[in-house]
């Protein structure tokens, strides 16, 4: 899908960082819901079999057990497809991790529509909204391999509840091992003066491609990698409002409740609101199909983003 960049799996970064974290800290334990071969947590199971637990297809039981171990001083990572860990597990995440302040790291694998042919039953486009609404819970969507690696290492060293999403397909390598990463601090990947594109996860690459298209037309676009949805980088949004004329958000998630909603809440309550548009999955289910086809159907391409920017600027 993104031929100009080398691509890697974010779930591979998750597995690599998890094994390294387990080597460093024997309090790290990992739970999976019968998907270890797919989420790649099997690598942790091979390296640390005494600290890996396959809970079967039982996300609620997995959350509850992990919460108990967290309260005993362990740092549990729980992994399942985003659709199921955030969906079936939501009540337990709310009651035991959010309200109970149990330090569990919740990992939603195969998030978004790029899970492709698994179809709408597995295409989670609501997980970020479900997690973002919960108090005491950080919500992160890393954009590539190295950012995912850093998120895993950070999450393992904190003691608060934490949710992050990884994908199924390889994504472009946009960051380097020594690039800075900080929870709640957006990274500016490109400067611009006319409009700001704010994206997370897979959509960061889409934003950069759209920027290139717009540049050929004389439109200067800033690109922000807003990897943390909660806590949100309000200062980066304020700077975008001050420095550029409008904002467009891009996300592999429903246009309801995710990154776009989070940014809109800040902009609408600010002293200097600017025009804003949200590019994401509309209020619908998609079908089964190749990831690139589904992104096209959903309007999640650089061409669609560039068109949104043109219409916004010309309005």
Short mmCIF file of N, CA and C in Angstrom, two decimals, residues 9 63 70 77 90 126 225 266 296 303:
data_model
loop_
_atom_site.label_atom_id
_atom_site.label_comp_id
_atom_site.label_asym_id
_atom_site.label_seq_id
_atom_site.Cartn_x
_atom_site.Cartn_y
_atom_site.Cartn_z
N UNK A 9 5.84 -4.98 10.68
CA UNK A 9 4.66 -5.27 11.50
C UNK A 9 4.77 -4.60 12.87
N UNK A 63 -9.04 -10.30 31.67
CA UNK A 63 -8.91 -8.99 32.30
C UNK A 63 -8.96 -9.11 33.82
N UNK A 70 -1.99 -7.58 38.87
CA UNK A 70 -1.48 -6.20 38.91
C UNK A 70 -1.52 -5.66 40.33
N UNK A 77 0.48 -7.74 30.80
CA UNK A 77 0.06 -7.35 29.45
C UNK A 77 -1.01 -8.33 29.00
N UNK A 90 -14.80 -4.86 28.01
CA UNK A 90 -14.95 -3.47 28.42
C UNK A 90 -15.45 -3.32 29.86
N UNK A 126 -14.25 1.05 16.85
CA UNK A 126 -14.82 1.73 18.02
C UNK A 126 -13.97 1.59 19.28
N UNK A 225 1.98 13.65 14.18
CA UNK A 225 1.74 12.27 14.61
C UNK A 225 1.21 12.33 16.03
N UNK A 266 -11.22 19.84 21.88
CA UNK A 266 -10.26 20.88 22.26
C UNK A 266 -10.49 22.15 21.44
N UNK A 296 -9.85 2.36 0.57
CA UNK A 296 -10.42 3.15 -0.53
C UNK A 296 -11.92 3.36 -0.32
N UNK A 303 -5.53 10.58 -1.49
CA UNK A 303 -6.37 11.32 -2.44
C UNK A 303 -7.61 11.89 -1.76
#
